[in-house]
CSV table of C-alpha atoms and ligand atoms in Angstrom, one decimal:
chain,number,residue,atom,x,y,z
E,369,MET,CA,72.7,-58.2,6.7
E,370,SER,CA,72.2,-60.4,4.0
E,371,LEU,CA,73.9,-61.9,0.7
E,372,VAL,CA,72.4,-60.4,-2.4
E,373,ALA,CA,72.4,-60.8,-6.3
E,374,THR,CA,71.3,-58.5,-8.6
E,375,GLN,CA,72.0,-57.0,-11.6
E,376,ALA,CA,72.9,-53.3,-12.6
E,377,PHE,CA,73.8,-50.4,-14.7
E,378,VAL,CA,76.7,-48.5,-14.0
E,379,LEU,CA,75.9,-44.3,-14.1
E,380,ARG,CA,79.1,-43.2,-12.9
E,381,SER,CA,82.6,-44.0,-11.4
E,382,TYR,CA,85.7,-42.1,-9.4
E,383,LYS,CA,88.7,-43.0,-7.6
E,384,LEU,CA,88.9,-43.6,-4.2
E,385,GLY,CA,91.8,-43.6,-2.5
E,386,GLU,CA,94.9,-45.0,-4.0
E,387,ASN,CA,93.5,-48.7,-5.0
E,388,ASP,CA,89.9,-48.1,-4.7
E,389,LYS,CA,87.0,-46.9,-7.0
E,390,ILE,CA,83.1,-46.0,-5.8
E,391,ALA,CA,80.7,-46.8,-8.2
E,392,ILE,CA,76.8,-45.6,-8.3
E,393,LEU,CA,75.2,-48.1,-9.6
E,394,PHE,CA,71.6,-48.2,-11.2
E,395,THR,CA,70.6,-51.8,-9.3
E,396,ARG,CA,67.3,-53.5,-10.6
E,397,ASP,CA,66.1,-54.3,-7.1
E,398,PHE,CA,67.2,-50.8,-5.0
E,399,GLY,CA,67.1,-48.2,-7.3
E,400,LYS,CA,70.6,-46.2,-7.6
E,401,VAL,CA,72.8,-47.6,-4.9
E,402,ARG,CA,76.7,-46.6,-3.9
E,403,PHE,CA,79.3,-49.1,-3.5
E,404,VAL,CA,82.8,-49.6,-2.6
E,405,ALA,CA,84.6,-51.5,-5.4
E,406,LYS,CA,87.8,-52.7,-2.9
E,407,GLY,CA,91.0,-52.6,-5.1
E,408,ALA,CA,89.6,-51.8,-8.1
E,409,ARG,CA,92.0,-49.2,-9.2
E,410,LYS,CA,95.0,-51.8,-9.0
E,411,VAL,CA,96.1,-53.3,-12.6
E,412,ARG,CA,95.4,-56.7,-12.0
E,413,SER,CA,91.9,-55.9,-10.5
E,414,ARG,CA,89.0,-58.8,-10.5
E,415,PHE,CA,87.0,-56.0,-11.2
E,416,GLY,CA,88.6,-55.2,-14.7
E,417,ALA,CA,86.3,-52.8,-16.9
E,418,ALA,CA,83.1,-53.5,-14.7
E,419,PHE,CA,82.7,-50.1,-14.2
E,420,GLU,CA,82.6,-47.9,-17.7
E,421,VAL,CA,79.5,-46.4,-17.4
E,422,LEU,CA,75.9,-47.8,-18.9
E,423,THR,CA,78.3,-51.3,-18.5
E,424,HIS,CA,75.4,-53.9,-17.4
E,425,LEU,CA,76.7,-56.0,-14.7
E,426,ARG,CA,75.6,-59.2,-12.5
E,427,ILE,CA,76.8,-58.3,-9.2
E,428,LEU,CA,77.2,-59.6,-5.8
E,429,PHE,CA,76.9,-57.4,-2.4
E,430,HIS,CA,76.2,-57.6,1.2
E,431,TYR,CA,72.9,-55.7,1.7
E,432,LYS,CA,72.7,-53.2,4.6
E,433,GLU,CA,70.1,-51.0,5.5
E,434,ASN,CA,70.3,-47.2,6.2
E,435,ARG,CA,74.0,-47.2,4.6
E,436,ASP,CA,74.8,-44.5,2.1
E,437,LEU,CA,77.6,-47.0,0.9
E,438,LEU,CA,77.5,-50.4,0.2
E,439,ILE,CA,81.3,-52.7,-0.6
E,440,LEU,CA,80.6,-54.8,-3.9
E,441,ASP,CA,82.1,-58.3,-3.8
E,442,LYS,CA,81.6,-59.4,-6.9
E,443,ALA,CA,80.5,-57.9,-10.4
E,444,GLU,CA,80.3,-60.1,-13.9
E,445,ILE,CA,79.7,-58.2,-16.3
E,446,LEU,CA,76.9,-59.1,-18.5
E,447,PHE,CA,77.2,-56.0,-21.6
E,448,SER,CA,79.9,-53.4,-22.4
E,449,PRO,CA,78.7,-50.3,-24.3
E,450,PHE,CA,82.3,-50.0,-25.0
E,451,GLU,CA,83.6,-52.9,-26.8
E,452,HIS,CA,82.1,-52.7,-30.4
E,453,GLN,CA,81.3,-49.2,-30.6
E,454,THR,CA,84.0,-45.8,-30.0
E,455,SER,CA,82.5,-43.5,-32.8
E,456,LEU,CA,82.8,-40.3,-30.7
E,457,ARG,CA,79.1,-39.7,-31.1
E,458,ILE,CA,77.7,-43.0,-29.5
E,459,ALA,CA,80.2,-42.2,-26.6
E,460,TYR,CA,78.5,-38.8,-26.3
E,461,TYR,CA,75.1,-40.4,-25.9
E,462,ILE,CA,76.4,-43.6,-23.2
E,463,PHE,CA,77.7,-40.4,-21.0
E,464,TYR,CA,74.6,-38.5,-21.7
E,465,PHE,CA,72.2,-41.5,-20.7
E,466,SER,CA,74.1,-42.4,-17.5
E,467,GLU,CA,74.1,-38.7,-16.7
E,468,LEU,CA,70.2,-38.3,-17.4
E,469,ILE,CA,69.5,-41.5,-15.3
E,470,ASN,CA,71.9,-40.2,-12.4
E,471,GLU,CA,70.3,-36.8,-12.5
E,472,PHE,CA,67.1,-37.9,-12.2
E,473,TYR,CA,66.7,-40.9,-10.0
E,474,PRO,CA,67.4,-40.1,-6.0
E,475,ASP,CA,69.2,-43.0,-4.1
E,476,HIS,CA,67.5,-46.2,-3.1
E,477,GLU,CA,64.3,-45.4,-5.0
E,478,LYS,CA,63.8,-48.9,-7.0
E,479,SER,CA,62.1,-48.0,-10.4
E,480,GLN,CA,61.6,-51.0,-12.8
E,481,ASP,CA,60.9,-47.6,-15.3
E,482,ALA,CA,64.8,-46.8,-15.3
E,483,PHE,CA,65.5,-50.0,-14.9
E,484,THR,CA,63.7,-51.2,-18.2
E,485,MET,CA,65.0,-47.8,-19.8
E,486,LEU,CA,68.5,-48.4,-19.0
E,487,LEU,CA,67.8,-52.2,-21.1
E,488,ASN,CA,66.2,-50.6,-23.6
E,489,ILE,CA,69.0,-48.0,-24.0
E,490,LYS,CA,71.5,-51.8,-23.9
E,491,GLN,CA,69.5,-53.0,-26.4
E,492,ALA,CA,69.4,-49.8,-29.1
E,493,LEU,CA,73.6,-49.8,-28.7
E,494,GLN,CA,73.5,-53.4,-29.2
E,495,LYS,CA,71.1,-53.4,-32.9
E,496,HIS,CA,72.8,-50.1,-33.8
E,497,GLN,CA,69.3,-48.1,-33.7
E,498,ASN,CA,69.0,-44.5,-34.2
E,499,LEU,CA,70.0,-43.0,-30.9
E,500,ASP,CA,68.7,-39.7,-31.2
E,501,PHE,CA,64.8,-41.3,-31.8
E,502,LEU,CA,65.9,-43.2,-28.5
E,503,ALA,CA,67.3,-39.7,-26.9
E,504,ARG,CA,64.4,-38.1,-27.4
E,505,TYR,CA,62.1,-40.6,-26.2
E,506,ILE,CA,64.1,-41.0,-23.1
E,507,GLU,CA,64.1,-37.5,-22.5
E,508,LEU,CA,60.2,-36.9,-22.9
E,509,GLN,CA,59.8,-40.1,-20.4
E,510,LEU,CA,61.7,-38.5,-18.0
E,511,LEU,CA,60.3,-35.6,-18.2
E,512,HIS,CA,57.0,-36.9,-18.0
E,513,SER,CA,57.2,-39.3,-15.4
E,514,GLN,CA,58.3,-36.8,-13.2
E,515,GLY,CA,56.2,-33.9,-13.9
E,516,ILE,CA,58.2,-31.4,-15.3
E,517,LEU,CA,57.0,-30.7,-18.6
E,518,SER,CA,53.5,-29.5,-18.5
E,519,SER,CA,50.5,-31.3,-20.8
E,520,VAL,CA,49.9,-29.9,-24.4
E,521,ALA,CA,46.5,-30.1,-23.7
E,522,PHE,CA,45.7,-27.4,-21.7
E,523,CYS,CA,47.2,-23.9,-20.5
E,524,SER,CA,49.1,-24.6,-17.3
E,525,GLN,CA,48.4,-21.5,-15.8
E,526,CYS,CA,44.7,-20.6,-16.8
E,527,ASN,CA,44.0,-24.3,-17.4
E,528,ARG,CA,42.1,-23.4,-20.4
E,529,PRO,CA,42.4,-26.1,-22.9
E,530,PHE,CA,43.8,-25.8,-26.1
E,531,GLU,CA,41.2,-25.4,-29.1
E,532,SER,CA,43.0,-27.5,-31.1
E,533,LEU,CA,46.5,-28.9,-32.0
E,534,LEU,CA,47.2,-25.2,-34.3
E,535,GLU,CA,46.4,-23.4,-31.5
E,536,LYS,CA,49.5,-22.0,-30.2
E,537,ARG,CA,51.4,-23.1,-27.6
E,538,TYR,CA,54.4,-20.9,-25.2
E,539,LEU,CA,57.0,-22.4,-23.0
E,540,GLY,CA,57.0,-20.1,-19.7
E,541,LEU,CA,60.0,-19.2,-17.9
E,542,GLN,CA,60.3,-22.7,-16.1
E,543,THR,CA,59.0,-26.0,-17.7
E,544,GLU,CA,55.0,-25.2,-18.3
E,545,ILE,CA,53.3,-24.7,-21.5
E,546,ILE,CA,50.7,-21.4,-21.3
E,547,CYS,CA,48.4,-20.1,-24.1
E,548,ARG,CA,48.9,-17.4,-25.8
E,549,ARG,CA,46.8,-14.8,-23.1
E,550,CYS,CA,48.9,-16.1,-20.6
E,551,LYS,CA,52.0,-15.6,-22.5
E,552,THR,CA,54.7,-13.3,-21.1
E,553,PRO,CA,57.5,-11.5,-23.6
E,554,GLU,CA,59.7,-14.1,-22.4
E,555,SER,CA,58.0,-17.0,-23.6
E,556,VAL,CA,59.0,-19.2,-26.3
E,557,VAL,CA,56.4,-20.2,-29.1
E,558,LEU,CA,56.4,-24.1,-29.8
E,559,SER,CA,56.4,-25.3,-33.6
E,560,ALA,CA,53.5,-27.1,-34.6
E,561,GLN,CA,55.3,-30.0,-35.3
E,562,ILE,CA,56.5,-30.2,-31.5
E,563,VAL,CA,53.5,-29.7,-30.6
E,564,LYS,CA,52.1,-32.3,-32.6
E,565,SER,CA,54.9,-34.5,-31.6
E,566,ILE,CA,54.0,-34.1,-27.8
E,567,ASP,CA,51.0,-34.9,-28.1
E,568,SER,CA,51.4,-37.9,-29.5
E,569,PHE,CA,54.1,-38.5,-27.0
E,570,GLU,CA,51.7,-37.8,-24.3
E,571,LYS,CA,48.9,-40.3,-25.9
E,572,GLY,CA,51.2,-43.2,-26.0
E,573,SER,CA,50.6,-43.2,-30.1
E,574,ALA,CA,52.1,-46.2,-31.8
E,575,GLN,CA,52.3,-42.9,-34.5
E,576,TRP,CA,54.6,-41.2,-32.5
E,577,ALA,CA,58.0,-41.8,-34.0
E,578,GLY,CA,56.6,-40.9,-37.4
E,579,THR,CA,55.8,-37.1,-35.7
E,580,LEU,CA,59.8,-37.1,-36.0
E,581,THR,CA,61.4,-35.6,-38.9
E,582,GLU,CA,65.1,-34.7,-39.0
E,583,ARG,CA,64.4,-31.5,-38.1
E,584,THR,CA,62.1,-32.1,-35.4
E,585,ILE,CA,64.3,-34.2,-33.6
E,586,ASP,CA,66.6,-31.3,-33.6
E,587,GLU,CA,64.1,-29.0,-32.4
E,588,LEU,CA,63.1,-31.3,-29.4
E,589,GLY,CA,66.3,-32.2,-28.6
E,590,SER,CA,66.8,-28.4,-28.1
E,591,LEU,CA,63.3,-27.6,-26.0
E,592,ASN,CA,63.9,-30.9,-24.3
E,593,TYR,CA,67.8,-30.2,-22.9
E,594,LEU,CA,66.3,-26.4,-22.2
E,595,LEU,CA,63.5,-28.3,-20.2
E,596,ILE,CA,66.4,-30.7,-18.4
E,597,THR,CA,68.6,-27.8,-17.1
E,598,ARG,CA,66.1,-25.3,-16.0
E,599,PHE,CA,64.7,-28.8,-13.9
E,600,LEU,CA,68.0,-29.7,-12.9
E,601,GLY,CA,69.2,-25.8,-12.6
E,602,LYS,CA,72.8,-26.3,-14.0
E,603,GLU,CA,74.5,-27.8,-17.1
E,604,LEU,CA,75.0,-31.4,-17.9
E,605,GLN,CA,78.4,-32.4,-17.7
E,606,SER,CA,78.4,-34.9,-20.9
E,607,THR,CA,77.3,-31.4,-22.4
E,608,LYS,CA,80.8,-30.6,-23.1
E,609,LEU,CA,81.0,-33.8,-25.1
E,610,ARG,CA,78.6,-32.9,-27.7
E,611,LYS,CA,80.3,-29.5,-29.1
E,612,PHE,CA,82.9,-32.1,-30.5
E,613,LEU,CA,80.3,-34.0,-32.2
E,614,VAL,CA,79.4,-32.1,-36.2
G,1083,LIG,ZN1,46.2,-19.9,-20.1
């Protein structure tokens, strides 16, 4: 057992009995970890508002191997996303991003990519950057890094490379991109703009943001959401907030 200091972002928290809370944190050094925060539900808790989603924390805890729940000793707030921004749109994105990372990463698996993503989200909130852009970027990054969305370079069924960006691609029953010869009546055609945007993302092109018009942002958002729910096999909780957005 050793005392550990690291940084973390809050992905979720919920009540535990009368006085305590369970907080699911994405830590820099240990990946996703579940903590018990003793006394966190008391009015004058030493944890204060530390467990609002996406709060950036400096934490102190005793590390024990093979434990599902660890005791959190200390949590100091480095950044609180709800401090200045209270619009429903921003609140939605805060819940959406934290839910995505919570769903996509298993417990106790360190991921520098995921922690960097969380730091980028924090920066975007601080600098009032465009969260729609950021959402599309994070969705594509998650879908690609986990090998969920197949490449737009070739048909994932017959492995034939597509002739050009103009050749039609279809989305199969799950998350696979297929060609006109392999499509079924249930397949959905992808628009040329979407194909161009995903291709640019796959190539790591600096021009990627330039492929996103307002319409493409919405279209790509719907496609990504479909892929995410097909992969997870369920709707996201944060979707309930989404319908209040105009
Ligand atoms: Zn094919």
